Amino acid sequence: GPYNYEIILLSEKSMITALNQINLSILFITSLISMLIASFFGIYVQNNISRPIHLLRNKVRSFQDSLEAPEVTIFTGDEIQELDEDIVRMARSIVNNDRKRKAFFENTSHELKTPLMNIRGYAEGLKDGIFSIDEAAEVIYEESESLRTLVESILYLSKLEDATHDRYQLQLVDLNEFLGGFHQKMSSLVTDKELEFELNLAQSVKVMMDDDKMIRALSNIITNGIRYAKTKILIETMIDAQFVEIRLCNDGPQIPESDLPYIFDRFYKGDKGQSGLGLAIVKSIIVTHNGTVEALNLENGVCMSIKIPYTPTPSKKRLSEKKVKS
């Protein structure tokens, strides 16, 4: 109709004030709880993220100052723990390489000192008339040759372990063809020592290798074998599911059990040893080919066993099945 109505709600002022106080109390309590939650979360973040990172930083700085390998101290069960483990492994590797480097230089200086002292001694004796020309010349020549071999081995081993200067040229090679050529190449050297040189190969397989490096490794083993063999040297191969084994054997005296764990170490010399680097070079080359090498004592001699992975070839049956499908 023509009339308008207004509804007015009246309340006492004290009730509104009470409601406002309740709202303020609720807001205060909510803010306090939020601050407590934020503080708790901050402490959690510090303990689980910031604190481990600070520990990692201090561990790296401590290692930088002391060069002592640390231990794993973070056990958070996440990527930070994995990072801590990686840092510890890296530190141990650095310490180990540093020790090897120091030992290498110490051994190198010692090995170089011996022939140099002999050369100097005989040169002074020749000058003073103590030795005859022929006697001094023979010793000086022998020591010079020994020194040349040692320096060449040191330089070659350094190149092998420095990938930036001497990279491996790996190619797929037929192993039997390679060993056949190697046998022919070394035959004159072996037969000159009145030794038999046998080659006994299993079925041929394809191997990823650097020809020149592998020839150097096998040559070092054969050269060592010539010094010890009585009547013959044998090269043979054996094949299993994953590796092909190249065995280089001779019928010389067995290696003392006390020497077996160390014969591939640098500058470790056995009986009739020369520079002490020949087998260290062998190990470096074989390891780079993802293989292993070990010395074995046999009933009638000694054998160097080299195992390297080969590339499996599809069987004739599989090839025929592919042709049928195509």
mmCIF file of N, CA, C and O in Angstrom, residues 62-121:
data_model
loop_
_atom_site.group_PDB
_atom_site.id
_atom_site.type_symbol
_atom_site.label_atom_id
_atom_site.label_comp_id
_atom_site.label_asym_id
_atom_site.label_seq_id
_atom_site.Cartn_x
_atom_site.Cartn_y
_atom_site.Cartn_z
ATOM 1 N N SER A 62 87.002 -26.697 7.151
ATOM 2 C CA SER A 62 87.945 -27.448 7.981
ATOM 3 C C SER A 62 88.830 -28.343 7.119
ATOM 4 O O SER A 62 90.041 -28.453 7.351
ATOM 5 N N PHE A 63 88.234 -28.979 6.115
ATOM 6 C CA PHE A 63 89.030 -29.835 5.218
ATOM 7 C C PHE A 63 90.026 -29.001 4.421
ATOM 8 O O PHE A 63 91.161 -29.417 4.191
ATOM 9 N N GLN A 64 89.614 -27.815 4.007
ATOM 10 C CA GLN A 64 90.505 -26.931 3.267
ATOM 11 C C GLN A 64 91.730 -26.549 4.093
ATOM 12 O O GLN A 64 92.834 -26.428 3.560
ATOM 13 N N ASP A 65 91.545 -26.391 5.393
ATOM 14 C CA ASP A 65 92.658 -25.987 6.264
ATOM 15 C C ASP A 65 93.541 -27.161 6.666
ATOM 16 O O ASP A 65 94.765 -27.037 6.726
ATOM 17 N N SER A 66 92.921 -28.312 6.944
ATOM 18 C CA SER A 66 93.678 -29.432 7.509
ATOM 19 C C SER A 66 94.027 -30.523 6.501
ATOM 20 O O SER A 66 94.960 -31.300 6.724
ATOM 21 N N LEU A 67 93.267 -30.621 5.392
ATOM 22 C CA LEU A 67 93.435 -31.696 4.405
ATOM 23 C C LEU A 67 93.340 -33.080 5.057
ATOM 24 O O LEU A 67 94.054 -34.002 4.683
ATOM 25 N N GLU A 68 92.451 -33.174 6.037
ATOM 26 C CA GLU A 68 92.162 -34.456 6.660
ATOM 27 C C GLU A 68 90.730 -34.849 6.318
ATOM 28 O O GLU A 68 89.801 -34.057 6.513
ATOM 29 N N ALA A 69 90.546 -36.066 5.826
ATOM 30 C CA ALA A 69 89.228 -36.500 5.368
ATOM 31 C C ALA A 69 88.241 -36.542 6.532
ATOM 32 O O ALA A 69 88.519 -37.166 7.557
ATOM 33 N N PRO A 70 87.092 -35.884 6.402
ATOM 34 C CA PRO A 70 86.092 -35.888 7.483
ATOM 35 C C PRO A 70 85.249 -37.157 7.444
ATOM 36 O O PRO A 70 85.383 -37.997 6.555
ATOM 37 N N GLU A 71 84.366 -37.267 8.415
ATOM 38 C CA GLU A 71 83.412 -38.376 8.482
ATOM 39 C C GLU A 71 82.004 -37.858 8.211
ATOM 40 O O GLU A 71 81.733 -36.666 8.315
ATOM 41 N N VAL A 72 81.114 -38.778 7.872
ATOM 42 C CA VAL A 72 79.711 -38.412 7.658
ATOM 43 C C VAL A 72 79.080 -38.066 9.006
ATOM 44 O O VAL A 72 79.112 -38.871 9.942
ATOM 45 N N THR A 73 78.514 -36.870 9.120
ATOM 46 C CA THR A 73 77.937 -36.408 10.397
ATOM 47 C C THR A 73 76.490 -35.959 10.262
ATOM 48 O O THR A 73 75.875 -35.565 11.253
ATOM 49 N N ILE A 74 75.939 -35.964 9.067
ATOM 50 C CA ILE A 74 74.560 -35.508 8.850
ATOM 51 C C ILE A 74 73.706 -36.709 8.466
ATOM 52 O O ILE A 74 73.999 -37.414 7.498
ATOM 53 N N PHE A 75 72.661 -36.938 9.240
ATOM 54 C CA PHE A 75 71.804 -38.109 9.026
ATOM 55 C C PHE A 75 70.344 -37.654 8.936
ATOM 56 O O PHE A 75 69.506 -38.013 9.752
ATOM 57 N N THR A 76 70.076 -36.830 7.941
ATOM 58 C CA THR A 76 68.725 -36.308 7.760
ATOM 59 C C THR A 76 67.871 -37.200 6.862
ATOM 60 O O THR A 76 66.661 -36.991 6.761
ATOM 61 N N GLY A 77 68.492 -38.151 6.193
ATOM 62 C CA GLY A 77 67.735 -39.052 5.338
ATOM 63 C C GLY A 77 67.236 -38.419 4.062
ATOM 64 O O GLY A 77 66.314 -38.950 3.430
ATOM 65 N N ASP A 78 67.837 -37.296 3.638
ATOM 66 C CA ASP A 78 67.385 -36.630 2.415
ATOM 67 C C ASP A 78 68.600 -36.254 1.566
ATOM 68 O O ASP A 78 69.697 -36.802 1.738
ATOM 69 N N GLU A 79 68.383 -35.308 0.627
ATOM 70 C CA GLU A 79 69.449 -34.929 -0.293
ATOM 71 C C GLU A 79 70.642 -34.299 0.420
ATOM 72 O O GLU A 79 71.773 -34.388 -0.057
ATOM 73 N N ILE A 80 70.389 -33.650 1.582
ATOM 74 C CA ILE A 80 71.502 -33.039 2.311
ATOM 75 C C ILE A 80 72.454 -34.110 2.846
ATOM 76 O O ILE A 80 73.678 -33.962 2.806
ATOM 77 N N GLN A 81 71.906 -35.225 3.319
ATOM 78 C CA GLN A 81 72.757 -36.320 3.760
ATOM 79 C C GLN A 81 73.542 -36.903 2.579
ATOM 80 O O GLN A 81 74.725 -37.227 2.712
ATOM 81 N N GLU A 82 72.893 -37.034 1.427
ATOM 82 C CA GLU A 82 73.595 -37.529 0.241
ATOM 83 C C GLU A 82 74.722 -36.576 -0.149
ATOM 84 O O GLU A 82 75.810 -37.022 -0.543
ATOM 85 N N LEU A 83 74.457 -35.258 -0.031
ATOM 86 C CA LEU A 83 75.504 -34.283 -0.324
ATOM 87 C C LEU A 83 76.668 -34.423 0.650
ATOM 88 O O LEU A 83 77.838 -34.340 0.254
ATOM 89 N N ASP A 84 76.369 -34.634 1.928
ATOM 90 C CA ASP A 84 77.414 -34.826 2.931
ATOM 91 C C ASP A 84 78.248 -36.066 2.602
ATOM 92 O O ASP A 84 79.484 -36.043 2.686
ATOM 93 N N GLU A 85 77.596 -37.152 2.220
ATOM 94 C CA GLU A 85 78.312 -38.376 1.857
ATOM 95 C C GLU A 85 79.191 -38.159 0.626
ATOM 96 O O GLU A 85 80.318 -38.664 0.562
ATOM 97 N N ASP A 86 78.675 -37.404 -0.353
ATOM 98 C CA ASP A 86 79.472 -37.123 -1.550
ATOM 99 C C ASP A 86 80.689 -36.269 -1.206
ATOM 100 O O ASP A 86 81.787 -36.487 -1.749
ATOM 101 N N ILE A 87 80.508 -35.305 -0.316
ATOM 102 C CA ILE A 87 81.639 -34.455 0.094
ATOM 103 C C ILE A 87 82.702 -35.286 0.805
ATOM 104 O O ILE A 87 83.905 -35.119 0.576
ATOM 105 N N VAL A 88 82.272 -36.209 1.660
ATOM 106 C CA VAL A 88 83.222 -37.063 2.376
ATOM 107 C C VAL A 88 83.975 -37.951 1.385
ATOM 108 O O VAL A 88 85.201 -38.112 1.480
ATOM 109 N N ARG A 89 83.263 -38.533 0.415
ATOM 110 C CA ARG A 89 83.936 -39.368 -0.595
ATOM 111 C C ARG A 89 84.928 -38.553 -1.411
ATOM 112 O O ARG A 89 86.038 -39.011 -1.698
ATOM 113 N N MET A 90 84.527 -37.345 -1.787
ATOM 114 C CA MET A 90 85.425 -36.486 -2.551
ATOM 115 C C MET A 90 86.665 -36.127 -1.736
ATOM 116 O O MET A 90 87.801 -36.161 -2.246
ATOM 117 N N ALA A 91 86.467 -35.809 -0.446
ATOM 118 C CA ALA A 91 87.603 -35.451 0.415
ATOM 119 C C ALA A 91 88.558 -36.630 0.560
ATOM 120 O O ALA A 91 89.784 -36.466 0.495
ATOM 121 N N ARG A 92 88.019 -37.825 0.756
ATOM 122 C CA ARG A 92 88.881 -39.004 0.880
ATOM 123 C C ARG A 92 89.648 -39.269 -0.403
ATOM 124 O O ARG A 92 90.818 -39.661 -0.373
ATOM 125 N N SER A 93 88.985 -39.064 -1.533
ATOM 126 C CA SER A 93 89.666 -39.249 -2.808
ATOM 127 C C SER A 93 90.793 -38.244 -2.981
ATOM 128 O O SER A 93 91.890 -38.589 -3.445
ATOM 129 N N ILE A 94 90.547 -36.985 -2.586
ATOM 130 C CA ILE A 94 91.588 -35.962 -2.685
ATOM 131 C C ILE A 94 92.772 -36.305 -1.787
ATOM 132 O O ILE A 94 93.937 -36.187 -2.190
ATOM 133 N N VAL A 95 92.478 -36.731 -0.555
ATOM 134 C CA VAL A 95 93.553 -37.091 0.377
ATOM 135 C C VAL A 95 94.346 -38.280 -0.160
ATOM 136 O O VAL A 95 95.590 -38.286 -0.116
ATOM 137 N N ASN A 96 93.642 -39.269 -0.690
ATOM 138 C CA ASN A 96 94.316 -40.450 -1.217
ATOM 139 C C ASN A 96 95.199 -40.089 -2.407
ATOM 140 O O ASN A 96 96.344 -40.541 -2.504
ATOM 141 N N ASN A 97 94.680 -39.251 -3.312
ATOM 142 C CA ASN A 97 95.473 -38.833 -4.468
ATOM 143 C C ASN A 97 96.666 -37.992 -4.049
ATOM 144 O O ASN A 97 97.746 -38.080 -4.651
ATOM 145 N N ASP A 98 96.488 -37.178 -3.018
ATOM 146 C CA ASP A 98 97.599 -36.364 -2.535
ATOM 147 C C ASP A 98 98.700 -37.234 -1.949
ATOM 148 O O ASP A 98 99.890 -36.990 -2.185
ATOM 149 N N ARG A 99 98.299 -38.274 -1.221
ATOM 150 C CA ARG A 99 99.300 -39.200 -0.672
ATOM 151 C C ARG A 99 100.028 -39.941 -1.782
ATOM 152 O O ARG A 99 101.255 -40.112 -1.731
ATOM 153 N N LYS A 100 99.269 -40.372 -2.798
ATOM 154 C CA LYS A 100 99.897 -41.060 -3.928
ATOM 155 C C LYS A 100 100.868 -40.138 -4.652
ATOM 156 O O LYS A 100 101.948 -40.563 -5.061
ATOM 157 N N ARG A 101 100.467 -38.866 -4.802
ATOM 158 C CA ARG A 101 101.339 -37.917 -5.491
ATOM 159 C C ARG A 101 102.634 -37.708 -4.720
ATOM 160 O O ARG A 101 103.728 -37.716 -5.308
ATOM 161 N N LYS A 102 102.513 -37.544 -3.400
ATOM 162 C CA LYS A 102 103.720 -37.353 -2.596
ATOM 163 C C LYS A 102 104.613 -38.589 -2.642
ATOM 164 O O LYS A 102 105.835 -38.478 -2.789
ATOM 165 N N ALA A 103 103.993 -39.770 -2.526
ATOM 166 C CA ALA A 103 104.772 -41.005 -2.592
ATOM 167 C C ALA A 103 105.420 -41.165 -3.955
ATOM 168 O O ALA A 103 106.562 -41.639 -4.071
ATOM 169 N N PHE A 104 104.702 -40.749 -4.999
ATOM 170 C CA PHE A 104 105.232 -40.856 -6.355
ATOM 171 C C PHE A 104 106.488 -40.004 -6.516
ATOM 172 O O PHE A 104 107.508 -40.463 -7.042
ATOM 173 N N PHE A 105 106.417 -38.758 -6.048
ATOM 174 C CA PHE A 105 107.584 -37.878 -6.180
ATOM 175 C C PHE A 105 108.740 -38.357 -5.298
ATOM 176 O O PHE A 105 109.910 -38.261 -5.704
ATOM 177 N N GLU A 106 108.429 -38.849 -4.124
ATOM 178 C CA GLU A 106 109.500 -39.367 -3.266
ATOM 179 C C GLU A 106 110.180 -40.568 -3.910
ATOM 180 O O GLU A 106 111.416 -40.661 -3.944
ATOM 181 N N ASN A 107 109.378 -41.498 -4.422
ATOM 182 C CA ASN A 107 109.956 -42.678 -5.068
ATOM 183 C C ASN A 107 110.701 -42.308 -6.341
ATOM 184 O O ASN A 107 111.741 -42.888 -6.660
ATOM 185 N N THR A 108 110.141 -41.346 -7.082
ATOM 186 C CA THR A 108 110.793 -40.928 -8.322
ATOM 187 C C THR A 108 112.172 -40.336 -8.037
ATOM 188 O O THR A 108 113.161 -40.669 -8.707
ATOM 189 N N SER A 109 112.250 -39.444 -7.051
ATOM 190 C CA SER A 109 113.543 -38.840 -6.717
ATOM 191 C C SER A 109 114.545 -39.894 -6.261
ATOM 192 O O SER A 109 115.733 -39.827 -6.602
ATOM 193 N N HIS A 110 114.051 -40.898 -5.511
ATOM 194 C CA HIS A 110 114.948 -41.951 -5.051
ATOM 195 C C HIS A 110 115.444 -42.806 -6.221
ATOM 196 O O HIS A 110 116.642 -43.113 -6.314
ATOM 197 N N GLU A 111 114.511 -43.167 -7.117
ATOM 198 C CA GLU A 111 114.895 -44.018 -8.246
ATOM 199 C C GLU A 111 115.819 -43.281 -9.210
ATOM 200 O O GLU A 111 116.706 -43.893 -9.812
ATOM 201 N N LEU A 112 115.640 -41.975 -9.373
ATOM 202 C CA LEU A 112 116.513 -41.209 -10.264
ATOM 203 C C LEU A 112 117.883 -40.987 -9.641
ATOM 204 O O LEU A 112 118.889 -40.892 -10.342
ATOM 205 N N LYS A 113 117.903 -40.919 -8.324
ATOM 206 C CA LYS A 113 119.165 -40.632 -7.642
ATOM 207 C C LYS A 113 120.177 -41.769 -7.818
ATOM 208 O O LYS A 113 121.376 -41.525 -8.003
ATOM 209 N N THR A 114 119.710 -43.016 -7.797
ATOM 210 C CA THR A 114 120.632 -44.156 -7.846
ATOM 211 C C THR A 114 121.454 -44.197 -9.130
ATOM 212 O O THR A 114 122.695 -44.245 -9.084
ATOM 213 N N PRO A 115 120.819 -44.205 -10.331
ATOM 214 C CA PRO A 115 121.650 -44.230 -11.545
ATOM 215 C C PRO A 115 122.492 -42.973 -11.715
ATOM 216 O O PRO A 115 123.621 -43.045 -12.225
ATOM 217 N N LEU A 116 121.967 -41.813 -11.282
ATOM 218 C CA LEU A 116 122.754 -40.589 -11.414
ATOM 219 C C LEU A 116 124.013 -40.646 -10.550
ATOM 220 O O LEU A 116 125.097 -40.200 -10.972
ATOM 221 N N MET A 117 123.895 -41.194 -9.347
ATOM 222 C CA MET A 117 125.074 -41.324 -8.478
ATOM 223 C C MET A 117 126.088 -42.287 -9.080
ATOM 224 O O MET A 117 127.308 -42.049 -9.016
ATOM 225 N N ASN A 118 125.604 -43.392 -9.676
ATOM 226 C CA ASN A 118 126.524 -44.346 -10.308
ATOM 227 C C ASN A 118 127.237 -43.711 -11.493
ATOM 228 O O ASN A 118 128.456 -43.891 -11.679
ATOM 229 N N ILE A 119 126.476 -42.962 -12.307
ATOM 230 C CA ILE A 119 127.093 -42.290 -13.459
ATOM 231 C C ILE A 119 128.139 -41.285 -12.987
ATOM 232 O O ILE A 119 129.264 -41.231 -13.520
ATOM 233 N N ARG A 120 127.797 -40.508 -11.976
ATOM 234 C CA ARG A 120 128.745 -39.511 -11.470
ATOM 235 C C ARG A 120 129.966 -40.181 -10.865
ATOM 236 O O ARG A 120 131.100 -39.734 -11.078
ATOM 237 N N GLY A 121 129.728 -41.271 -10.106
ATOM 238 C CA GLY A 121 130.857 -41.953 -9.471
ATOM 239 C C GLY A 121 131.840 -42.514 -10.484
ATOM 240 O O GLY A 121 133.073 -42.349 -10.330
#
